[in-house]
């Protein structure tokens, strides 16, 4: 049975995620997360993929990306393979880090765009000791709040322009374990 073709049109927005093999960690230390950010910058420059929101957890990641030239599959394949290769080289290991092909959901409405961004930022609240998403270093939320400068690959404006007070939007969502919105 063949896989369904991904929606890969110019300007498409995707909620992208992937998890480590057997739920194992894919980010073992801060340099790994920095490396992943460098790979996001690479696909931004090479494929014109804008990251609208992100959250890097220990064993998975969530991205909200816009493909200004299409080519999401090529970009995500490059992101995953380069990150895996560099991490394996650093650790002296081989084999896959991720459980396979990335998962993505097409974001086709403004309401789902907002909901997906909130969901992504609230992921950090699942970590022990993280009481506020604004204290978690490895998501775009601190850039959304203006607490740090946005990296060149991040474009928060499409999401921020839809909501007046972003802090209220995040706090008003409720438990992160349910996305609670529709994507069609």
mmCIF file with all atom_site columns, C-alpha atoms in Angstrom:
data_model
loop_
_atom_site.group_PDB
_atom_site.id
_atom_site.type_symbol
_atom_site.label_atom_id
_atom_site.label_alt_id
_atom_site.label_comp_id
_atom_site.label_asym_id
_atom_site.label_entity_id
_atom_site.label_seq_id
_atom_site.pdbx_PDB_ins_code
_atom_site.Cartn_x
_atom_site.Cartn_y
_atom_site.Cartn_z
_atom_site.occupancy
_atom_site.B_iso_or_equiv
_atom_site.pdbx_formal_charge
_atom_site.auth_seq_id
_atom_site.auth_comp_id
_atom_site.auth_asym_id
_atom_site.auth_atom_id
_atom_site.pdbx_PDB_model_num
ATOM 1   C CA . UNK A 1 1   ? 0.000  0.000  0.000  1.00 0.00 ? 1   UNK A CA 1
ATOM 2   C CA . UNK A 1 2   ? 1.426  3.374  -0.973 1.00 0.00 ? 2   UNK A CA 1
ATOM 3   C CA . UNK A 1 3   ? 1.463  6.477  1.176  1.00 0.00 ? 3   UNK A CA 1
ATOM 4   C CA . UNK A 1 4   ? -0.751 9.424  0.392  1.00 0.00 ? 4   UNK A CA 1
ATOM 5   C CA . UNK A 1 5   ? 1.058  12.281 -1.313 1.00 0.00 ? 5   UNK A CA 1
ATOM 6   C CA . UNK A 1 6   ? 1.709  15.245 0.981  1.00 0.00 ? 6   UNK A CA 1
ATOM 7   C CA . UNK A 1 7   ? 0.128  18.593 0.250  1.00 0.00 ? 7   UNK A CA 1
ATOM 8   C CA . UNK A 1 8   ? 3.184  20.414 -0.997 1.00 0.00 ? 8   UNK A CA 1
ATOM 9   C CA . UNK A 1 9   ? 2.010  23.634 -2.553 1.00 0.00 ? 9   UNK A CA 1
ATOM 10  C CA . UNK A 1 10  ? 3.657  27.019 -2.539 1.00 0.00 ? 10  UNK A CA 1
ATOM 11  C CA . UNK A 1 11  ? 2.779  28.898 0.635  1.00 0.00 ? 11  UNK A CA 1
ATOM 12  C CA . UNK A 1 12  ? 1.362  25.846 2.425  1.00 0.00 ? 12  UNK A CA 1
ATOM 13  C CA . UNK A 1 13  ? 1.588  25.773 6.233  1.00 0.00 ? 13  UNK A CA 1
ATOM 14  C CA . UNK A 1 14  ? 2.266  22.500 8.031  1.00 0.00 ? 14  UNK A CA 1
ATOM 15  C CA . UNK A 1 15  ? 2.293  21.366 11.656 1.00 0.00 ? 15  UNK A CA 1
ATOM 16  C CA . UNK A 1 16  ? 5.268  18.995 11.521 1.00 0.00 ? 16  UNK A CA 1
ATOM 17  C CA . UNK A 1 17  ? 6.383  16.583 14.206 1.00 0.00 ? 17  UNK A CA 1
ATOM 18  C CA . UNK A 1 18  ? 8.657  13.614 14.712 1.00 0.00 ? 18  UNK A CA 1
ATOM 19  C CA . UNK A 1 19  ? 9.651  11.471 17.677 1.00 0.00 ? 19  UNK A CA 1
ATOM 20  C CA . UNK A 1 20  ? 12.719 9.452  18.548 1.00 0.00 ? 20  UNK A CA 1
ATOM 21  C CA . UNK A 1 21  ? 12.925 5.748  17.790 1.00 0.00 ? 21  UNK A CA 1
ATOM 22  C CA . UNK A 1 22  ? 11.196 3.864  20.641 1.00 0.00 ? 22  UNK A CA 1
ATOM 23  C CA . UNK A 1 23  ? 10.477 7.261  22.257 1.00 0.00 ? 23  UNK A CA 1
ATOM 24  C CA . UNK A 1 24  ? 14.229 7.659  22.908 1.00 0.00 ? 24  UNK A CA 1
ATOM 25  C CA . UNK A 1 25  ? 15.778 11.098 23.303 1.00 0.00 ? 25  UNK A CA 1
ATOM 26  C CA . UNK A 1 26  ? 16.808 12.881 20.122 1.00 0.00 ? 26  UNK A CA 1
ATOM 27  C CA . UNK A 1 27  ? 18.105 15.961 21.947 1.00 0.00 ? 27  UNK A CA 1
ATOM 28  C CA . UNK A 1 28  ? 20.597 14.751 24.546 1.00 0.00 ? 28  UNK A CA 1
ATOM 29  C CA . UNK A 1 29  ? 22.151 18.105 25.445 1.00 0.00 ? 29  UNK A CA 1
ATOM 30  C CA . UNK A 1 30  ? 21.848 21.793 24.652 1.00 0.00 ? 30  UNK A CA 1
ATOM 31  C CA . UNK A 1 31  ? 24.348 21.585 21.745 1.00 0.00 ? 31  UNK A CA 1
ATOM 32  C CA . UNK A 1 32  ? 21.958 19.165 20.040 1.00 0.00 ? 32  UNK A CA 1
ATOM 33  C CA . UNK A 1 33  ? 19.173 21.725 20.152 1.00 0.00 ? 33  UNK A CA 1
ATOM 34  C CA . UNK A 1 34  ? 21.545 24.405 18.854 1.00 0.00 ? 34  UNK A CA 1
ATOM 35  C CA . UNK A 1 35  ? 22.490 22.043 16.009 1.00 0.00 ? 35  UNK A CA 1
ATOM 36  C CA . UNK A 1 36  ? 18.804 21.495 15.204 1.00 0.00 ? 36  UNK A CA 1
ATOM 37  C CA . UNK A 1 37  ? 18.337 25.282 15.048 1.00 0.00 ? 37  UNK A CA 1
ATOM 38  C CA . UNK A 1 38  ? 21.223 25.444 12.593 1.00 0.00 ? 38  UNK A CA 1
ATOM 39  C CA . UNK A 1 39  ? 19.471 22.819 10.464 1.00 0.00 ? 39  UNK A CA 1
ATOM 40  C CA . UNK A 1 40  ? 16.268 24.928 10.590 1.00 0.00 ? 40  UNK A CA 1
ATOM 41  C CA . UNK A 1 41  ? 18.332 27.877 9.332  1.00 0.00 ? 41  UNK A CA 1
ATOM 42  C CA . UNK A 1 42  ? 19.725 25.650 6.572  1.00 0.00 ? 42  UNK A CA 1
ATOM 43  C CA . UNK A 1 43  ? 16.289 24.612 5.267  1.00 0.00 ? 43  UNK A CA 1
ATOM 44  C CA . UNK A 1 44  ? 15.174 28.233 5.535  1.00 0.00 ? 44  UNK A CA 1
ATOM 45  C CA . UNK A 1 45  ? 18.041 29.324 3.294  1.00 0.00 ? 45  UNK A CA 1
ATOM 46  C CA . UNK A 1 46  ? 18.012 26.330 0.925  1.00 0.00 ? 46  UNK A CA 1
ATOM 47  C CA . UNK A 1 47  ? 14.262 25.682 0.549  1.00 0.00 ? 47  UNK A CA 1
ATOM 48  C CA . UNK A 1 48  ? 12.689 28.977 1.729  1.00 0.00 ? 48  UNK A CA 1
ATOM 49  C CA . UNK A 1 49  ? 10.942 27.169 4.616  1.00 0.00 ? 49  UNK A CA 1
ATOM 50  C CA . UNK A 1 50  ? 9.865  29.643 7.279  1.00 0.00 ? 50  UNK A CA 1
ATOM 51  C CA . UNK A 1 51  ? 9.482  28.358 10.811 1.00 0.00 ? 51  UNK A CA 1
ATOM 52  C CA . UNK A 1 52  ? 6.430  30.026 12.352 1.00 0.00 ? 52  UNK A CA 1
ATOM 53  C CA . UNK A 1 53  ? 6.701  28.261 15.739 1.00 0.00 ? 53  UNK A CA 1
ATOM 54  C CA . UNK A 1 54  ? 8.751  25.460 17.273 1.00 0.00 ? 54  UNK A CA 1
ATOM 55  C CA . UNK A 1 55  ? 9.278  23.472 20.440 1.00 0.00 ? 55  UNK A CA 1
ATOM 56  C CA . UNK A 1 56  ? 12.143 21.020 20.936 1.00 0.00 ? 56  UNK A CA 1
ATOM 57  C CA . UNK A 1 57  ? 11.445 18.446 23.611 1.00 0.00 ? 57  UNK A CA 1
ATOM 58  C CA . UNK A 1 58  ? 13.816 15.699 24.738 1.00 0.00 ? 58  UNK A CA 1
ATOM 59  C CA . UNK A 1 59  ? 12.374 12.938 22.546 1.00 0.00 ? 59  UNK A CA 1
ATOM 60  C CA . UNK A 1 60  ? 10.439 14.837 19.880 1.00 0.00 ? 60  UNK A CA 1
ATOM 61  C CA . UNK A 1 61  ? 9.889  18.138 18.151 1.00 0.00 ? 61  UNK A CA 1
ATOM 62  C CA . UNK A 1 62  ? 6.967  20.198 16.870 1.00 0.00 ? 62  UNK A CA 1
ATOM 63  C CA . UNK A 1 63  ? 7.322  22.738 14.090 1.00 0.00 ? 63  UNK A CA 1
ATOM 64  C CA . UNK A 1 64  ? 4.880  25.068 12.416 1.00 0.00 ? 64  UNK A CA 1
ATOM 65  C CA . UNK A 1 65  ? 6.369  25.802 9.000  1.00 0.00 ? 65  UNK A CA 1
ATOM 66  C CA . UNK A 1 66  ? 5.388  27.631 5.830  1.00 0.00 ? 66  UNK A CA 1
ATOM 67  C CA . UNK A 1 67  ? 6.846  26.447 2.546  1.00 0.00 ? 67  UNK A CA 1
ATOM 68  C CA . UNK A 1 68  ? 7.126  29.596 0.469  1.00 0.00 ? 68  UNK A CA 1
ATOM 69  C CA . UNK A 1 69  ? 8.383  27.513 -2.490 1.00 0.00 ? 69  UNK A CA 1
ATOM 70  C CA . UNK A 1 70  ? 6.719  24.170 -1.666 1.00 0.00 ? 70  UNK A CA 1
ATOM 71  C CA . UNK A 1 71  ? 9.152  21.238 -1.243 1.00 0.00 ? 71  UNK A CA 1
ATOM 72  C CA . UNK A 1 72  ? 8.263  20.348 2.372  1.00 0.00 ? 72  UNK A CA 1
ATOM 73  C CA . UNK A 1 73  ? 9.317  16.728 1.911  1.00 0.00 ? 73  UNK A CA 1
ATOM 74  C CA . UNK A 1 74  ? 12.753 17.653 0.568  1.00 0.00 ? 74  UNK A CA 1
ATOM 75  C CA . UNK A 1 75  ? 13.302 20.189 3.335  1.00 0.00 ? 75  UNK A CA 1
ATOM 76  C CA . UNK A 1 76  ? 12.246 17.874 6.158  1.00 0.00 ? 76  UNK A CA 1
ATOM 77  C CA . UNK A 1 77  ? 14.278 14.997 4.741  1.00 0.00 ? 77  UNK A CA 1
ATOM 78  C CA . UNK A 1 78  ? 17.351 17.247 4.730  1.00 0.00 ? 78  UNK A CA 1
ATOM 79  C CA . UNK A 1 79  ? 16.617 18.514 8.258  1.00 0.00 ? 79  UNK A CA 1
ATOM 80  C CA . UNK A 1 80  ? 16.265 15.002 9.678  1.00 0.00 ? 80  UNK A CA 1
ATOM 81  C CA . UNK A 1 81  ? 19.145 13.400 7.819  1.00 0.00 ? 81  UNK A CA 1
ATOM 82  C CA . UNK A 1 82  ? 21.695 16.152 8.488  1.00 0.00 ? 82  UNK A CA 1
ATOM 83  C CA . UNK A 1 83  ? 20.718 16.422 12.143 1.00 0.00 ? 83  UNK A CA 1
ATOM 84  C CA . UNK A 1 84  ? 20.941 12.640 12.528 1.00 0.00 ? 84  UNK A CA 1
ATOM 85  C CA . UNK A 1 85  ? 24.305 12.458 10.743 1.00 0.00 ? 85  UNK A CA 1
ATOM 86  C CA . UNK A 1 86  ? 25.851 15.255 12.796 1.00 0.00 ? 86  UNK A CA 1
ATOM 87  C CA . UNK A 1 87  ? 24.486 13.842 16.062 1.00 0.00 ? 87  UNK A CA 1
ATOM 88  C CA . UNK A 1 88  ? 25.684 10.329 15.216 1.00 0.00 ? 88  UNK A CA 1
ATOM 89  C CA . UNK A 1 89  ? 29.143 11.660 14.283 1.00 0.00 ? 89  UNK A CA 1
ATOM 90  C CA . UNK A 1 90  ? 29.365 13.570 17.561 1.00 0.00 ? 90  UNK A CA 1
ATOM 91  C CA . UNK A 1 91  ? 28.292 10.558 19.629 1.00 0.00 ? 91  UNK A CA 1
ATOM 92  C CA . UNK A 1 92  ? 30.214 7.927  17.653 1.00 0.00 ? 92  UNK A CA 1
ATOM 93  C CA . UNK A 1 93  ? 27.056 5.986  16.851 1.00 0.00 ? 93  UNK A CA 1
ATOM 94  C CA . UNK A 1 94  ? 25.082 5.070  13.768 1.00 0.00 ? 94  UNK A CA 1
ATOM 95  C CA . UNK A 1 95  ? 21.500 4.357  12.836 1.00 0.00 ? 95  UNK A CA 1
ATOM 96  C CA . UNK A 1 96  ? 18.300 6.362  12.912 1.00 0.00 ? 96  UNK A CA 1
ATOM 97  C CA . UNK A 1 97  ? 17.386 8.856  15.620 1.00 0.00 ? 97  UNK A CA 1
ATOM 98  C CA . UNK A 1 98  ? 13.814 9.390  14.476 1.00 0.00 ? 98  UNK A CA 1
ATOM 99  C CA . UNK A 1 99  ? 11.075 6.786  14.196 1.00 0.00 ? 99  UNK A CA 1
ATOM 100 C CA . UNK A 1 100 ? 10.760 7.351  10.478 1.00 0.00 ? 100 UNK A CA 1
ATOM 101 C CA . UNK A 1 101 ? 9.232  9.822  8.115  1.00 0.00 ? 101 UNK A CA 1
ATOM 102 C CA . UNK A 1 102 ? 7.973  13.019 9.713  1.00 0.00 ? 102 UNK A CA 1
ATOM 103 C CA . UNK A 1 103 ? 4.276  13.485 10.386 1.00 0.00 ? 103 UNK A CA 1
ATOM 104 C CA . UNK A 1 104 ? 2.546  16.625 9.167  1.00 0.00 ? 104 UNK A CA 1
ATOM 105 C CA . UNK A 1 105 ? -0.899 18.182 9.244  1.00 0.00 ? 105 UNK A CA 1
ATOM 106 C CA . UNK A 1 106 ? -1.868 20.808 6.691  1.00 0.00 ? 106 UNK A CA 1
ATOM 107 C CA . UNK A 1 107 ? -2.885 24.069 8.345  1.00 0.00 ? 107 UNK A CA 1
ATOM 108 C CA . UNK A 1 108 ? -5.610 25.541 6.186  1.00 0.00 ? 108 UNK A CA 1
ATOM 109 C CA . UNK A 1 109 ? -7.391 28.048 8.439  1.00 0.00 ? 109 UNK A CA 1
ATOM 110 C CA . UNK A 1 110 ? -6.333 30.952 10.624 1.00 0.00 ? 110 UNK A CA 1
ATOM 111 C CA . UNK A 1 111 ? -8.059 29.409 13.631 1.00 0.00 ? 111 UNK A CA 1
ATOM 112 C CA . UNK A 1 112 ? -6.064 26.198 13.255 1.00 0.00 ? 112 UNK A CA 1
ATOM 113 C CA . UNK A 1 113 ? -2.874 28.222 12.760 1.00 0.00 ? 113 UNK A CA 1
ATOM 114 C CA . UNK A 1 114 ? -3.454 29.889 16.141 1.00 0.00 ? 114 UNK A CA 1
ATOM 115 C CA . UNK A 1 115 ? -4.421 26.643 17.819 1.00 0.00 ? 115 UNK A CA 1
ATOM 116 C CA . UNK A 1 116 ? -1.387 24.758 16.476 1.00 0.00 ? 116 UNK A CA 1
ATOM 117 C CA . UNK A 1 117 ? 0.986  27.536 17.584 1.00 0.00 ? 117 UNK A CA 1
ATOM 118 C CA . UNK A 1 118 ? -0.498 27.503 21.094 1.00 0.00 ? 118 UNK A CA 1
ATOM 119 C CA . UNK A 1 119 ? -0.310 23.713 21.228 1.00 0.00 ? 119 UNK A CA 1
ATOM 120 C CA . UNK A 1 120 ? 3.330  23.735 20.127 1.00 0.00 ? 120 UNK A CA 1
ATOM 121 C CA . UNK A 1 121 ? 4.320  26.307 22.736 1.00 0.00 ? 121 UNK A CA 1
ATOM 122 C CA . UNK A 1 122 ? 2.434  24.532 25.517 1.00 0.00 ? 122 UNK A CA 1
ATOM 123 C CA . UNK A 1 123 ? 4.428  21.313 24.944 1.00 0.00 ? 123 UNK A CA 1
ATOM 124 C CA . UNK A 1 124 ? 7.081  22.564 27.344 1.00 0.00 ? 124 UNK A CA 1
ATOM 125 C CA . UNK A 1 125 ? 4.551  22.472 30.188 1.00 0.00 ? 125 UNK A CA 1
ATOM 126 C CA . UNK A 1 126 ? 4.768  18.662 30.134 1.00 0.00 ? 126 UNK A CA 1
ATOM 127 C CA . UNK A 1 127 ? 8.359  18.797 31.363 1.00 0.00 ? 127 UNK A CA 1
ATOM 128 C CA . UNK A 1 128 ? 9.119  18.489 35.075 1.00 0.00 ? 128 UNK A CA 1
ATOM 129 C CA . UNK A 1 129 ? 9.902  21.866 36.609 1.00 0.00 ? 129 UNK A CA 1
ATOM 130 C CA . UNK A 1 130 ? 8.469  23.934 33.749 1.00 0.00 ? 130 UNK A CA 1
ATOM 131 C CA . UNK A 1 131 ? 5.618  25.951 35.253 1.00 0.00 ? 131 UNK A CA 1
ATOM 132 C CA . UNK A 1 132 ? 5.495  28.562 32.491 1.00 0.00 ? 132 UNK A CA 1
ATOM 133 C CA . UNK A 1 133 ? 6.204  28.235 28.782 1.00 0.00 ? 133 UNK A CA 1
ATOM 134 C CA . UNK A 1 134 ? 7.949  31.610 28.996 1.00 0.00 ? 134 UNK A CA 1
ATOM 135 C CA . UNK A 1 135 ? 10.807 30.035 30.962 1.00 0.00 ? 135 UNK A CA 1
ATOM 136 C CA . UNK A 1 136 ? 11.537 27.245 28.458 1.00 0.00 ? 136 UNK A CA 1
ATOM 137 C CA . UNK A 1 137 ? 14.557 28.061 26.260 1.00 0.00 ? 137 UNK A CA 1
ATOM 138 C CA . UNK A 1 138 ? 13.934 25.633 23.429 1.00 0.00 ? 138 UNK A CA 1
ATOM 139 C CA . UNK A 1 139 ? 10.764 26.980 21.889 1.00 0.00 ? 139 UNK A CA 1
ATOM 140 C CA . UNK A 1 140 ? 9.858  30.079 19.932 1.00 0.00 ? 140 UNK A CA 1
ATOM 141 C CA . UNK A 1 141 ? 7.572  31.344 22.695 1.00 0.00 ? 141 UNK A CA 1
ATOM 142 C CA . UNK A 1 142 ? 10.182 33.637 24.261 1.00 0.00 ? 142 UNK A CA 1
ATOM 143 C CA . UNK A 1 143 ? 10.638 35.283 20.843 1.00 0.00 ? 143 UNK A CA 1
ATOM 144 C CA . UNK A 1 144 ? 6.862  35.690 20.548 1.00 0.00 ? 144 UNK A CA 1
ATOM 145 C CA . UNK A 1 145 ? 6.864  37.540 23.867 1.00 0.00 ? 145 UNK A CA 1
ATOM 146 C CA . UNK A 1 146 ? 9.825  39.712 22.877 1.00 0.00 ? 146 UNK A CA 1
ATOM 147 C CA . UNK A 1 147 ? 12.063 38.211 25.592 1.00 0.00 ? 147 UNK A CA 1
ATOM 148 C CA . UNK A 1 148 ? 14.726 37.335 23.033 1.00 0.00 ? 148 UNK A CA 1
ATOM 149 C CA . UNK A 1 149 ? 15.593 38.178 19.470 1.00 0.00 ? 149 UNK A CA 1
ATOM 150 C CA . UNK A 1 150 ? 14.094 35.854 16.879 1.00 0.00 ? 150 UNK A CA 1
ATOM 151 C CA . UNK A 1 151 ? 16.514 33.607 15.004 1.00 0.00 ? 151 UNK A CA 1
ATOM 152 C CA . UNK A 1 152 ? 16.683 34.357 11.254 1.00 0.00 ? 152 UNK A CA 1
ATOM 153 C CA . UNK A 1 153 ? 14.648 31.257 10.349 1.00 0.00 ? 153 UNK A CA 1
ATOM 154 C CA . UNK A 1 154 ? 11.706 32.244 12.614 1.00 0.00 ? 154 UNK A CA 1
ATOM 155 C CA . UNK A 1 155 ? 8.828  34.355 11.328 1.00 0.00 ? 155 UNK A CA 1
ATOM 156 C CA . UNK A 1 156 ? 6.279  34.778 14.112 1.00 0.00 ? 156 UNK A CA 1
ATOM 157 C CA . UNK A 1 157 ? 4.374  37.571 12.360 1.00 0.00 ? 157 UNK A CA 1
ATOM 158 C CA . UNK A 1 158 ? 1.793  35.374 10.558 1.00 0.00 ? 158 UNK A CA 1
ATOM 159 C CA . UNK A 1 159 ? 0.652  34.015 13.923 1.00 0.00 ? 159 UNK A CA 1
ATOM 160 C CA . UNK A 1 160 ? 1.087  37.186 15.986 1.00 0.00 ? 160 UNK A CA 1
ATOM 161 C CA . UNK A 1 161 ? -0.878 39.242 13.463 1.00 0.00 ? 161 UNK A CA 1
ATOM 162 C CA . UNK A 1 162 ? -3.941 37.068 14.125 1.00 0.00 ? 162 UNK A CA 1
ATOM 163 C CA . UNK A 1 163 ? -4.031 37.596 17.866 1.00 0.00 ? 163 UNK A CA 1
ATOM 164 C CA . UNK A 1 164 ? -3.750 40.818 19.858 1.00 0.00 ? 164 UNK A CA 1
ATOM 165 C CA . UNK A 1 165 ? -2.334 39.549 23.152 1.00 0.00 ? 165 UNK A CA 1
ATOM 166 C CA . UNK A 1 166 ? -0.311 36.415 22.596 1.00 0.00 ? 166 UNK A CA 1
ATOM 167 C CA . UNK A 1 167 ? 0.268  35.802 26.313 1.00 0.00 ? 167 UNK A CA 1
ATOM 168 C CA . UNK A 1 168 ? -3.499 35.582 26.913 1.00 0.00 ? 168 UNK A CA 1
ATOM 169 C CA . UNK A 1 169 ? -3.866 33.248 23.930 1.00 0.00 ? 169 UNK A CA 1
ATOM 170 C CA . UNK A 1 170 ? -1.414 30.744 25.356 1.00 0.00 ? 170 UNK A CA 1
ATOM 171 C CA . UNK A 1 171 ? -2.698 30.861 28.915 1.00 0.00 ? 171 UNK A CA 1
ATOM 172 C CA . UNK A 1 172 ? -6.309 30.481 27.833 1.00 0.00 ? 172 UNK A CA 1
ATOM 173 C CA . UNK A 1 173 ? -5.894 27.203 25.968 1.00 0.00 ? 173 UNK A CA 1
ATOM 174 C CA . UNK A 1 174 ? -6.202 24.723 28.831 1.00 0.00 ? 174 UNK A CA 1
ATOM 175 C CA . UNK A 1 175 ? -4.338 21.408 29.137 1.00 0.00 ? 175 UNK A CA 1
ATOM 176 C CA . UNK A 1 176 ? -1.778 20.770 26.411 1.00 0.00 ? 176 UNK A CA 1
ATOM 177 C CA . UNK A 1 177 ? -2.602 17.099 26.111 1.00 0.00 ? 177 UNK A CA 1
ATOM 178 C CA . UNK A 1 178 ? -5.555 17.851 23.805 1.00 0.00 ? 178 UNK A CA 1
ATOM 179 C CA . UNK A 1 179 ? -5.173 19.990 20.735 1.00 0.00 ? 179 UNK A CA 1
ATOM 180 C CA . UNK A 1 180 ? -8.855 20.893 20.916 1.00 0.00 ? 180 UNK A CA 1
ATOM 181 C CA . UNK A 1 181 ? -9.222 22.387 17.474 1.00 0.00 ? 181 UNK A CA 1
ATOM 182 C CA . UNK A 1 182 ? -9.930 21.219 13.969 1.00 0.00 ? 182 UNK A CA 1
ATOM 183 C CA . UNK A 1 183 ? -7.526 21.551 11.089 1.00 0.00 ? 183 UNK A CA 1
ATOM 184 C CA . UNK A 1 184 ? -9.939 21.423 8.151  1.00 0.00 ? 184 UNK A CA 1
#
